[in-house]
């Protein structure tokens, strides 16, 4: 079941569960993280069931999310996770293209689709064309790993550029606690509630 947001011209709408401006546990360095809302893949043992419904979260213009990234100082990259980002391929593709065009930030996409499923679908393939790295494949609870941006060991690193190597990924912390200005506490990373495991 696709959960595509409302595509509007070159500035698609993107159904987003949440964002985090500065995360140290969702890829190398400090990163702006976007959790897409909606996933139909239903991996047994997924820690993020709140991200599965295709509705019930905010619908945002891609350009507004890009502006949020541009206003965030000190980040070295963006990470797209979910939910399933590639069930909203037009929004993800437009976002990645804008980040590539307007910044030198690294781009990582975490998806439950396999590399073959991405390459075999023109819209999904286009969505990751500007990414540096895709971490691809269903989460398999029997192969639980929770390290290096892989929730389970079957997940495949698919490097589209040479920006991120094995050492960069091995150094990603497994979890972090983020305390917001309003006192909210978010546990994120491969061992956190948000973004893990995938
Ligand atoms: S692990 Fe990822 S792809 Fe699998 S059900 Fe959960 S959100 Fe969807």
JSON list of C-alpha atoms and ligand atoms in Angstrom, two decimals:
[
{"chain": "A", "resi": 1, "resn": "UNK", "atom": "CA", "xyz": [0.00, 0.00, 0.00]},
{"chain": "A", "resi": 2, "resn": "UNK", "atom": "CA", "xyz": [1.58, 3.23, -1.06]},
{"chain": "A", "resi": 3, "resn": "UNK", "atom": "CA", "xyz": [1.34, 6.15, 1.31]},
{"chain": "A", "resi": 4, "resn": "UNK", "atom": "CA", "xyz": [2.45, 8.86, -1.05]},
{"chain": "A", "resi": 5, "resn": "UNK", "atom": "CA", "xyz": [1.73, 12.35, 0.16]},
{"chain": "A", "resi": 6, "resn": "UNK", "atom": "CA", "xyz": [-0.03, 14.78, -2.13]},
{"chain": "A", "resi": 7, "resn": "UNK", "atom": "CA", "xyz": [2.34, 15.53, -4.97]},
{"chain": "A", "resi": 8, "resn": "UNK", "atom": "CA", "xyz": [2.11, 19.21, -5.89]},
{"chain": "A", "resi": 9, "resn": "UNK", "atom": "CA", "xyz": [4.33, 20.24, -8.78]},
{"chain": "A", "resi": 10, "resn": "UNK", "atom": "CA", "xyz": [8.02, 20.25, -7.97]},
{"chain": "A", "resi": 11, "resn": "UNK", "atom": "CA", "xyz": [7.33, 20.76, -4.26]},
{"chain": "A", "resi": 12, "resn": "UNK", "atom": "CA", "xyz": [5.61, 17.54, -3.16]},
{"chain": "A", "resi": 13, "resn": "UNK", "atom": "CA", "xyz": [3.98, 17.11, 0.21]},
{"chain": "A", "resi": 14, "resn": "UNK", "atom": "CA", "xyz": [5.69, 14.72, 2.58]},
{"chain": "A", "resi": 15, "resn": "UNK", "atom": "CA", "xyz": [3.89, 12.90, 5.37]},
{"chain": "A", "resi": 16, "resn": "UNK", "atom": "CA", "xyz": [6.34, 13.09, 8.26]},
{"chain": "A", "resi": 17, "resn": "UNK", "atom": "CA", "xyz": [6.22, 11.39, 11.63]},
{"chain": "A", "resi": 18, "resn": "UNK", "atom": "CA", "xyz": [8.94, 13.55, 13.21]},
{"chain": "A", "resi": 19, "resn": "UNK", "atom": "CA", "xyz": [12.28, 15.21, 12.68]},
{"chain": "A", "resi": 20, "resn": "UNK", "atom": "CA", "xyz": [15.37, 15.68, 14.84]},
{"chain": "A", "resi": 21, "resn": "UNK", "atom": "CA", "xyz": [17.69, 18.57, 14.04]},
{"chain": "A", "resi": 22, "resn": "UNK", "atom": "CA", "xyz": [20.93, 17.18, 15.46]},
{"chain": "A", "resi": 23, "resn": "UNK", "atom": "CA", "xyz": [21.35, 13.46, 15.93]},
{"chain": "A", "resi": 24, "resn": "UNK", "atom": "CA", "xyz": [24.64, 11.66, 16.59]},
{"chain": "A", "resi": 25, "resn": "UNK", "atom": "CA", "xyz": [23.22, 8.13, 16.33]},
{"chain": "A", "resi": 26, "resn": "UNK", "atom": "CA", "xyz": [21.65, 8.05, 12.87]},
{"chain": "A", "resi": 27, "resn": "UNK", "atom": "CA", "xyz": [24.77, 8.07, 10.73]},
{"chain": "A", "resi": 28, "resn": "UNK", "atom": "CA", "xyz": [28.29, 9.48, 10.79]},
{"chain": "A", "resi": 29, "resn": "UNK", "atom": "CA", "xyz": [28.61, 12.90, 12.41]},
{"chain": "A", "resi": 30, "resn": "UNK", "atom": "CA", "xyz": [25.75, 15.15, 13.47]},
{"chain": "A", "resi": 31, "resn": "UNK", "atom": "CA", "xyz": [22.73, 14.70, 11.21]},
{"chain": "A", "resi": 32, "resn": "UNK", "atom": "CA", "xyz": [19.28, 16.10, 10.55]},
{"chain": "A", "resi": 33, "resn": "UNK", "atom": "CA", "xyz": [16.92, 13.12, 10.67]},
{"chain": "A", "resi": 34, "resn": "UNK", "atom": "CA", "xyz": [13.49, 12.78, 9.05]},
{"chain": "A", "resi": 35, "resn": "UNK", "atom": "CA", "xyz": [11.16, 9.91, 10.02]},
{"chain": "A", "resi": 36, "resn": "UNK", "atom": "CA", "xyz": [8.58, 9.38, 7.27]},
{"chain": "A", "resi": 37, "resn": "UNK", "atom": "CA", "xyz": [5.08, 8.37, 8.29]},
{"chain": "A", "resi": 38, "resn": "UNK", "atom": "CA", "xyz": [3.68, 5.20, 6.79]},
{"chain": "A", "resi": 39, "resn": "UNK", "atom": "CA", "xyz": [5.06, 1.71, 6.21]},
{"chain": "A", "resi": 40, "resn": "UNK", "atom": "CA", "xyz": [3.21, -1.23, 4.71]},
{"chain": "A", "resi": 41, "resn": "UNK", "atom": "CA", "xyz": [6.09, -3.72, 4.99]},
{"chain": "A", "resi": 42, "resn": "UNK", "atom": "CA", "xyz": [5.24, -4.89, 8.52]},
{"chain": "A", "resi": 43, "resn": "UNK", "atom": "CA", "xyz": [8.52, -6.55, 9.50]},
{"chain": "A", "resi": 44, "resn": "UNK", "atom": "CA", "xyz": [7.85, -8.77, 12.56]},
{"chain": "A", "resi": 45, "resn": "UNK", "atom": "CA", "xyz": [9.46, -7.19, 15.61]},
{"chain": "A", "resi": 46, "resn": "UNK", "atom": "CA", "xyz": [9.55, -3.64, 14.22]},
{"chain": "A", "resi": 47, "resn": "UNK", "atom": "CA", "xyz": [10.02, -1.18, 17.09]},
{"chain": "A", "resi": 48, "resn": "UNK", "atom": "CA", "xyz": [8.26, 1.64, 15.26]},
{"chain": "A", "resi": 49, "resn": "UNK", "atom": "CA", "xyz": [4.59, 0.60, 14.84]},
{"chain": "A", "resi": 50, "resn": "UNK", "atom": "CA", "xyz": [3.47, 4.19, 15.38]},
{"chain": "A", "resi": 51, "resn": "UNK", "atom": "CA", "xyz": [5.06, 5.02, 12.04]},
{"chain": "A", "resi": 52, "resn": "UNK", "atom": "CA", "xyz": [3.09, 2.37, 10.12]},
{"chain": "A", "resi": 53, "resn": "UNK", "atom": "CA", "xyz": [-0.30, 4.04, 9.55]},
{"chain": "A", "resi": 54, "resn": "UNK", "atom": "CA", "xyz": [-0.26, 5.94, 6.27]},
{"chain": "A", "resi": 55, "resn": "UNK", "atom": "CA", "xyz": [-2.11, 8.88, 7.81]},
{"chain": "A", "resi": 56, "resn": "UNK", "atom": "CA", "xyz": [-2.26, 10.69, 11.12]},
{"chain": "A", "resi": 57, "resn": "UNK", "atom": "CA", "xyz": [0.92, 12.71, 10.86]},
{"chain": "A", "resi": 58, "resn": "UNK", "atom": "CA", "xyz": [1.75, 16.10, 9.52]},
{"chain": "A", "resi": 59, "resn": "UNK", "atom": "CA", "xyz": [1.85, 16.73, 5.79]},
{"chain": "A", "resi": 60, "resn": "UNK", "atom": "CA", "xyz": [4.65, 19.15, 4.95]},
{"chain": "A", "resi": 61, "resn": "UNK", "atom": "CA", "xyz": [6.02, 20.75, 1.83]},
{"chain": "A", "resi": 62, "resn": "UNK", "atom": "CA", "xyz": [9.43, 19.35, 0.92]},
{"chain": "A", "resi": 63, "resn": "UNK", "atom": "CA", "xyz": [10.74, 22.91, 0.51]},
{"chain": "A", "resi": 64, "resn": "UNK", "atom": "CA", "xyz": [9.84, 23.66, 4.13]},
{"chain": "A", "resi": 65, "resn": "UNK", "atom": "CA", "xyz": [11.76, 20.62, 5.37]},
{"chain": "A", "resi": 66, "resn": "UNK", "atom": "CA", "xyz": [14.73, 21.65, 3.24]},
{"chain": "A", "resi": 67, "resn": "UNK", "atom": "CA", "xyz": [14.56, 25.12, 4.81]},
{"chain": "A", "resi": 68, "resn": "UNK", "atom": "CA", "xyz": [14.63, 23.51, 8.27]},
{"chain": "A", "resi": 69, "resn": "UNK", "atom": "CA", "xyz": [17.83, 21.71, 7.29]},
{"chain": "A", "resi": 70, "resn": "UNK", "atom": "CA", "xyz": [19.40, 24.89, 5.91]},
{"chain": "A", "resi": 71, "resn": "UNK", "atom": "CA", "xyz": [18.63, 26.70, 9.18]},
{"chain": "A", "resi": 72, "resn": "UNK", "atom": "CA", "xyz": [20.34, 23.99, 11.26]},
{"chain": "A", "resi": 73, "resn": "UNK", "atom": "CA", "xyz": [23.97, 24.79, 12.03]},
{"chain": "A", "resi": 74, "resn": "UNK", "atom": "CA", "xyz": [26.63, 22.20, 12.57]},
{"chain": "A", "resi": 75, "resn": "UNK", "atom": "CA", "xyz": [25.21, 19.16, 10.82]},
{"chain": "A", "resi": 76, "resn": "UNK", "atom": "CA", "xyz": [27.25, 17.09, 8.38]},
{"chain": "A", "resi": 77, "resn": "UNK", "atom": "CA", "xyz": [24.41, 15.15, 6.83]},
{"chain": "A", "resi": 78, "resn": "UNK", "atom": "CA", "xyz": [20.78, 14.13, 6.61]},
{"chain": "A", "resi": 79, "resn": "UNK", "atom": "CA", "xyz": [19.30, 10.70, 7.30]},
{"chain": "A", "resi": 80, "resn": "UNK", "atom": "CA", "xyz": [15.89, 9.59, 6.03]},
{"chain": "A", "resi": 81, "resn": "UNK", "atom": "CA", "xyz": [14.21, 6.78, 7.89]},
{"chain": "A", "resi": 82, "resn": "UNK", "atom": "CA", "xyz": [10.77, 5.85, 9.05]},
{"chain": "A", "resi": 83, "resn": "UNK", "atom": "CA", "xyz": [8.27, 4.38, 8.54]},
{"chain": "A", "resi": 84, "resn": "UNK", "atom": "CA", "xyz": [9.21, 3.71, 4.95]},
{"chain": "A", "resi": 85, "resn": "UNK", "atom": "CA", "xyz": [10.67, 6.69, 3.12]},
{"chain": "A", "resi": 86, "resn": "UNK", "atom": "CA", "xyz": [10.40, 5.05, -0.29]},
{"chain": "A", "resi": 87, "resn": "UNK", "atom": "CA", "xyz": [6.63, 4.73, -0.03]},
{"chain": "A", "resi": 88, "resn": "UNK", "atom": "CA", "xyz": [6.75, 8.49, -0.64]},
{"chain": "A", "resi": 89, "resn": "UNK", "atom": "CA", "xyz": [9.33, 8.47, -3.44]},
{"chain": "A", "resi": 90, "resn": "UNK", "atom": "CA", "xyz": [8.45, 11.79, -5.05]},
{"chain": "A", "resi": 91, "resn": "UNK", "atom": "CA", "xyz": [8.89, 13.68, -1.77]},
{"chain": "A", "resi": 92, "resn": "UNK", "atom": "CA", "xyz": [12.10, 11.86, -0.87]},
{"chain": "A", "resi": 93, "resn": "UNK", "atom": "CA", "xyz": [13.53, 12.36, -4.35]},
{"chain": "A", "resi": 94, "resn": "UNK", "atom": "CA", "xyz": [12.74, 16.08, -4.33]},
{"chain": "A", "resi": 95, "resn": "UNK", "atom": "CA", "xyz": [14.25, 16.47, -0.86]},
{"chain": "A", "resi": 96, "resn": "UNK", "atom": "CA", "xyz": [17.46, 14.62, -1.72]},
{"chain": "A", "resi": 97, "resn": "UNK", "atom": "CA", "xyz": [17.85, 16.55, -4.98]},
{"chain": "A", "resi": 98, "resn": "UNK", "atom": "CA", "xyz": [17.48, 19.87, -3.17]},
{"chain": "A", "resi": 99, "resn": "UNK", "atom": "CA", "xyz": [19.95, 18.89, -0.44]},
{"chain": "A", "resi": 100, "resn": "UNK", "atom": "CA", "xyz": [22.43, 17.73, -3.08]},
{"chain": "A", "resi": 101, "resn": "UNK", "atom": "CA", "xyz": [21.99, 20.91, -5.12]},
{"chain": "A", "resi": 102, "resn": "UNK", "atom": "CA", "xyz": [22.06, 23.41, -2.25]},
{"chain": "A", "resi": 103, "resn": "UNK", "atom": "CA", "xyz": [24.43, 21.90, 0.33]},
{"chain": "A", "resi": 104, "resn": "UNK", "atom": "CA", "xyz": [27.45, 19.64, 0.70]},
{"chain": "A", "resi": 105, "resn": "UNK", "atom": "CA", "xyz": [25.68, 17.47, 3.30]},
{"chain": "A", "resi": 106, "resn": "UNK", "atom": "CA", "xyz": [25.87, 13.70, 3.07]},
{"chain": "A", "resi": 107, "resn": "UNK", "atom": "CA", "xyz": [22.61, 11.84, 2.40]},
{"chain": "A", "resi": 108, "resn": "UNK", "atom": "CA", "xyz": [21.70, 8.44, 3.88]},
{"chain": "A", "resi": 109, "resn": "UNK", "atom": "CA", "xyz": [18.41, 6.63, 3.24]},
{"chain": "A", "resi": 110, "resn": "UNK", "atom": "CA", "xyz": [17.33, 3.71, 5.46]},
{"chain": "A", "resi": 111, "resn": "UNK", "atom": "CA", "xyz": [14.72, 1.57, 3.71]},
{"chain": "A", "resi": 112, "resn": "UNK", "atom": "CA", "xyz": [12.98, -1.73, 4.28]},
{"chain": "A", "resi": 113, "resn": "UNK", "atom": "CA", "xyz": [12.95, -2.39, 0.55]},
{"chain": "A", "resi": 114, "resn": "UNK", "atom": "CA", "xyz": [15.77, -4.52, -0.81]},
{"chain": "A", "resi": 115, "resn": "UNK", "atom": "CA", "xyz": [18.21, -3.04, -3.30]},
{"chain": "A", "resi": 116, "resn": "UNK", "atom": "CA", "xyz": [16.54, -5.11, -6.05]},
{"chain": "A", "resi": 117, "resn": "UNK", "atom": "CA", "xyz": [13.13, -3.73, -5.07]},
{"chain": "A", "resi": 118, "resn": "UNK", "atom": "CA", "xyz": [14.49, -0.20, -5.25]},
{"chain": "A", "resi": 119, "resn": "UNK", "atom": "CA", "xyz": [16.35, -0.68, -8.53]},
{"chain": "A", "resi": 120, "resn": "UNK", "atom": "CA", "xyz": [13.34, -2.44, -10.05]},
{"chain": "A", "resi": 121, "resn": "UNK", "atom": "CA", "xyz": [10.98, 0.47, -9.43]},
{"chain": "A", "resi": 122, "resn": "UNK", "atom": "CA", "xyz": [11.67, 3.65, -11.39]},
{"chain": "A", "resi": 123, "resn": "UNK", "atom": "CA", "xyz": [10.21, 6.02, -8.78]},
{"chain": "A", "resi": 124, "resn": "UNK", "atom": "CA", "xyz": [12.05, 4.42, -5.87]},
{"chain": "A", "resi": 125, "resn": "UNK", "atom": "CA", "xyz": [15.29, 4.35, -7.86]},
{"chain": "A", "resi": 126, "resn": "UNK", "atom": "CA", "xyz": [14.90, 8.03, -8.74]},
{"chain": "A", "resi": 127, "resn": "UNK", "atom": "CA", "xyz": [14.21, 8.84, -5.08]},
{"chain": "A", "resi": 128, "resn": "UNK", "atom": "CA", "xyz": [17.67, 7.62, -3.99]},
{"chain": "A", "resi": 129, "resn": "UNK", "atom": "CA", "xyz": [19.61, 8.82, -7.03]},
{"chain": "A", "resi": 130, "resn": "UNK", "atom": "CA", "xyz": [21.13, 11.69, -5.04]},
{"chain": "A", "resi": 131, "resn": "UNK", "atom": "CA", "xyz": [21.86, 9.66, -1.90]},
{"chain": "A", "resi": 132, "resn": "UNK", "atom": "CA", "xyz": [25.39, 8.73, -0.83]},
{"chain": "A", "resi": 133, "resn": "UNK", "atom": "CA", "xyz": [24.34, 5.55, 0.92]},
{"chain": "A", "resi": 134, "resn": "UNK", "atom": "CA", "xyz": [21.23, 3.39, 1.10]},
{"chain": "A", "resi": 135, "resn": "UNK", "atom": "CA", "xyz": [20.85, 0.78, 3.84]},
{"chain": "A", "resi": 136, "resn": "UNK", "atom": "CA", "xyz": [18.40, -1.66, 2.28]},
{"chain": "A", "resi": 137, "resn": "UNK", "atom": "CA", "xyz": [16.30, -4.65, 3.25]},
{"chain": "A", "resi": 138, "resn": "UNK", "atom": "CA", "xyz": [13.61, -5.83, 5.67]},
{"chain": "A", "resi": 139, "resn": "UNK", "atom": "CA", "xyz": [14.36, -5.92, 9.36]},
{"chain": "A", "resi": 140, "resn": "UNK", "atom": "CA", "xyz": [14.78, -9.56, 10.43]},
{"chain": "A", "resi": 141, "resn": "UNK", "atom": "CA", "xyz": [14.44, -9.96, 14.19]},
{"chain": "A", "resi": 142, "resn": "UNK", "atom": "CA", "xyz": [16.23, -13.34, 14.12]},
{"chain": "A", "resi": 143, "resn": "UNK", "atom": "CA", "xyz": [19.29, -11.58, 12.70]},
{"chain": "A", "resi": 144, "resn": "UNK", "atom": "CA", "xyz": [19.17, -8.69, 15.16]},
{"chain": "A", "resi": 145, "resn": "UNK", "atom": "CA", "xyz": [22.29, -6.55, 15.00]},
{"chain": "A", "resi": 146, "resn": "UNK", "atom": "CA", "xyz": [21.53, -2.96, 16.03]},
{"chain": "A", "resi": 147, "resn": "UNK", "atom": "CA", "xyz": [24.84, -1.48, 14.94]},
{"chain": "A", "resi": 148, "resn": "UNK", "atom": "CA", "xyz": [26.34, 0.39, 12.00]},
{"chain": "A", "resi": 149, "resn": "UNK", "atom": "CA", "xyz": [22.88, 1.65, 10.96]},
{"chain": "A", "resi": 150, "resn": "UNK", "atom": "CA", "xyz": [21.72, -1.95, 10.43]},
{"chain": "A", "resi": 151, "resn": "UNK", "atom": "CA", "xyz": [18.93, -3.25, 12.62]},
{"chain": "A", "resi": 152, "resn": "UNK", "atom": "CA", "xyz": [19.66, -6.78, 11.40]},
{"chain": "A", "resi": 153, "resn": "UNK", "atom": "CA", "xyz": [22.67, -8.32, 9.70]},
{"chain": "A", "resi": 154, "resn": "UNK", "atom": "CA", "xyz": [20.81, -9.11, 6.46]},
{"chain": "A", "resi": 155, "resn": "UNK", "atom": "CA", "xyz": [20.47, -5.43, 5.66]},
{"chain": "A", "resi": 156, "resn": "UNK", "atom": "CA", "xyz": [22.70, -4.35, 2.78]},
{"chain": "A", "resi": 157, "resn": "UNK", "atom": "CA", "xyz": [24.93, -1.30, 2.47]},
{"chain": "A", "resi": 158, "resn": "UNK", "atom": "CA", "xyz": [24.47, 0.16, -1.00]},
{"chain": "A", "resi": 159, "resn": "UNK", "atom": "CA", "xyz": [27.01, 2.93, -1.58]},
{"chain": "A", "resi": 160, "resn": "UNK", "atom": "CA", "xyz": [26.10, 5.26, -4.44]},
{"chain": "A", "resi": 161, "resn": "UNK", "atom": "CA", "xyz": [29.18, 7.41, -3.77]},
{"chain": "A", "resi": 162, "resn": "UNK", "atom": "CA", "xyz": [32.42, 6.85, -1.88]},
{"chain": "A", "resi": 163, "resn": "UNK", "atom": "CA", "xyz": [31.48, 9.29, 0.89]},
{"chain": "A", "resi": 164, "resn": "UNK", "atom": "CA", "xyz": [30.88, 6.74, 3.64]},
{"chain": "A", "resi": 165, "resn": "UNK", "atom": "CA", "xyz": [33.12, 3.77, 4.31]},
{"chain": "A", "resi": 166, "resn": "UNK", "atom": "CA", "xyz": [32.92, 0.85, 6.69]},
{"chain": "A", "resi": 167, "resn": "UNK", "atom": "CA", "xyz": [34.89, 2.68, 9.40]},
{"chain": "A", "resi": 168, "resn": "UNK", "atom": "CA", "xyz": [32.47, 5.63, 9.31]},
{"chain": "A", "resi": 169, "resn": "UNK", "atom": "CA", "xyz": [29.50, 3.33, 9.79]},
{"chain": "A", "resi": 170, "resn": "UNK", "atom": "CA", "xyz": [31.13, 1.21, 12.47]},
{"chain": "A", "resi": 171, "resn": "UNK", "atom": "CA", "xyz": [31.69, 4.36, 14.51]},
{"chain": "A", "resi": 172, "resn": "UNK", "atom": "CA", "xyz": [28.00, 5.36, 14.65]},
{"chain": "A", "resi": 173, "resn": "UNK", "atom": "CA", "xyz": [26.76, 5.19, 18.28]},
{"chain": "A", "resi": 174, "resn": "UNK", "atom": "CA", "xyz": [24.04, 2.60, 18.84]},
{"chain": "A", "resi": 175, "resn": "UNK", "atom": "CA", "xyz": [21.75, 4.99, 20.72]},
{"chain": "A", "resi": 176, "resn": "UNK", "atom": "CA", "xyz": [21.42, 8.51, 22.07]},
{"chain": "A", "resi": 177, "resn": "UNK", "atom": "CA", "xyz": [19.15, 10.39, 24.44]},
{"chain": "A", "resi": 178, "resn": "UNK", "atom": "CA", "xyz": [18.08, 13.80, 23.23]},
{"chain": "A", "resi": 179, "resn": "UNK", "atom": "CA", "xyz": [16.56, 16.21, 25.76]},
{"chain": "A", "resi": 180, "resn": "UNK", "atom": "CA", "xyz": [14.53, 18.90, 24.04]},
{"chain": "A", "resi": 181, "resn": "UNK", "atom": "CA", "xyz": [14.14, 22.51, 25.13]},
{"chain": "A", "resi": 182, "resn": "UNK", "atom": "CA", "xyz": [10.65, 21.63, 26.37]},
{"chain": "A", "resi": 183, "resn": "UNK", "atom": "CA", "xyz": [12.01, 18.78, 28.49]},
{"chain": "A", "resi": 184, "resn": "UNK", "atom": "CA", "xyz": [10.90, 15.97, 26.17]},
{"chain": "A", "resi": 185, "resn": "UNK", "atom": "CA", "xyz": [13.30, 13.05, 26.04]},
{"chain": "A", "resi": 186, "resn": "UNK", "atom": "CA", "xyz": [13.83, 11.13, 22.80]},
{"chain": "A", "resi": 187, "resn": "UNK", "atom": "CA", "xyz": [15.71, 7.84, 22.64]},
{"chain": "A", "resi": 188, "resn": "UNK", "atom": "CA", "xyz": [16.96, 7.31, 19.12]},
{"chain": "A", "resi": 189, "resn": "UNK", "atom": "CA", "xyz": [19.44, 5.26, 17.11]},
{"chain": "A", "resi": 190, "resn": "UNK", "atom": "CA", "xyz": [19.53, 1.55, 16.34]},
{"chain": "A", "resi": 191, "resn": "UNK", "atom": "CA", "xyz": [18.65, 0.78, 19.96]},
{"chain": "A", "resi": 192, "resn": "UNK", "atom": "CA", "xyz": [16.24, 3.67, 20.33]},
{"chain": "A", "resi": 193, "resn": "UNK", "atom": "CA", "xyz": [12.53, 3.99, 19.79]},
{"chain": "A", "resi": 194, "resn": "UNK", "atom": "CA", "xyz": [12.88, 6.31, 16.82]},
{"chain": "A", "resi": 195, "resn": "UNK", "atom": "CA", "xyz": [14.76, 4.89, 13.89]},
{"chain": "A", "resi": 196, "resn": "UNK", "atom": "CA", "xyz": [15.49, 1.48, 15.21]},
{"chain": "A", "resi": 197, "resn": "UNK", "atom": "CA", "xyz": [15.57, -1.19, 14.42]},
{"chain": "A", "resi": 198, "resn": "UNK", "atom": "CA", "xyz": [14.96, -1.04, 10.73]},
{"chain": "B", "resi": 1, "resn": "LIG", "atom": "S1", "xyz": [11.45, -2.17, 10.32]},
{"chain": "B", "resi": 1, "resn": "LIG", "atom": "FE1", "xyz": [11.20, -0.43, 8.89]},
{"chain": "B", "resi": 1, "resn": "LIG", "atom": "S2", "xyz": [10.49, -1.38, 6.98]},
{"chain": "B", "resi": 1, "resn": "LIG", "atom": "FE2", "xyz": [10.15, -2.90, 8.60]},
{"chain": "B", "resi": 1, "resn": "LIG", "atom": "S3", "xyz": [8.05, -2.55, 9.32]},
{"chain": "B", "resi": 1, "resn": "LIG", "atom": "FE3", "xyz": [9.39, -1.32, 10.62]},
{"chain": "B", "resi": 1, "resn": "LIG", "atom": "S4", "xyz": [9.41, 0.71, 9.69]},
{"chain": "B", "resi": 1, "resn": "LIG", "atom": "FE4", "xyz": [8.64, -0.74, 8.13]}
]
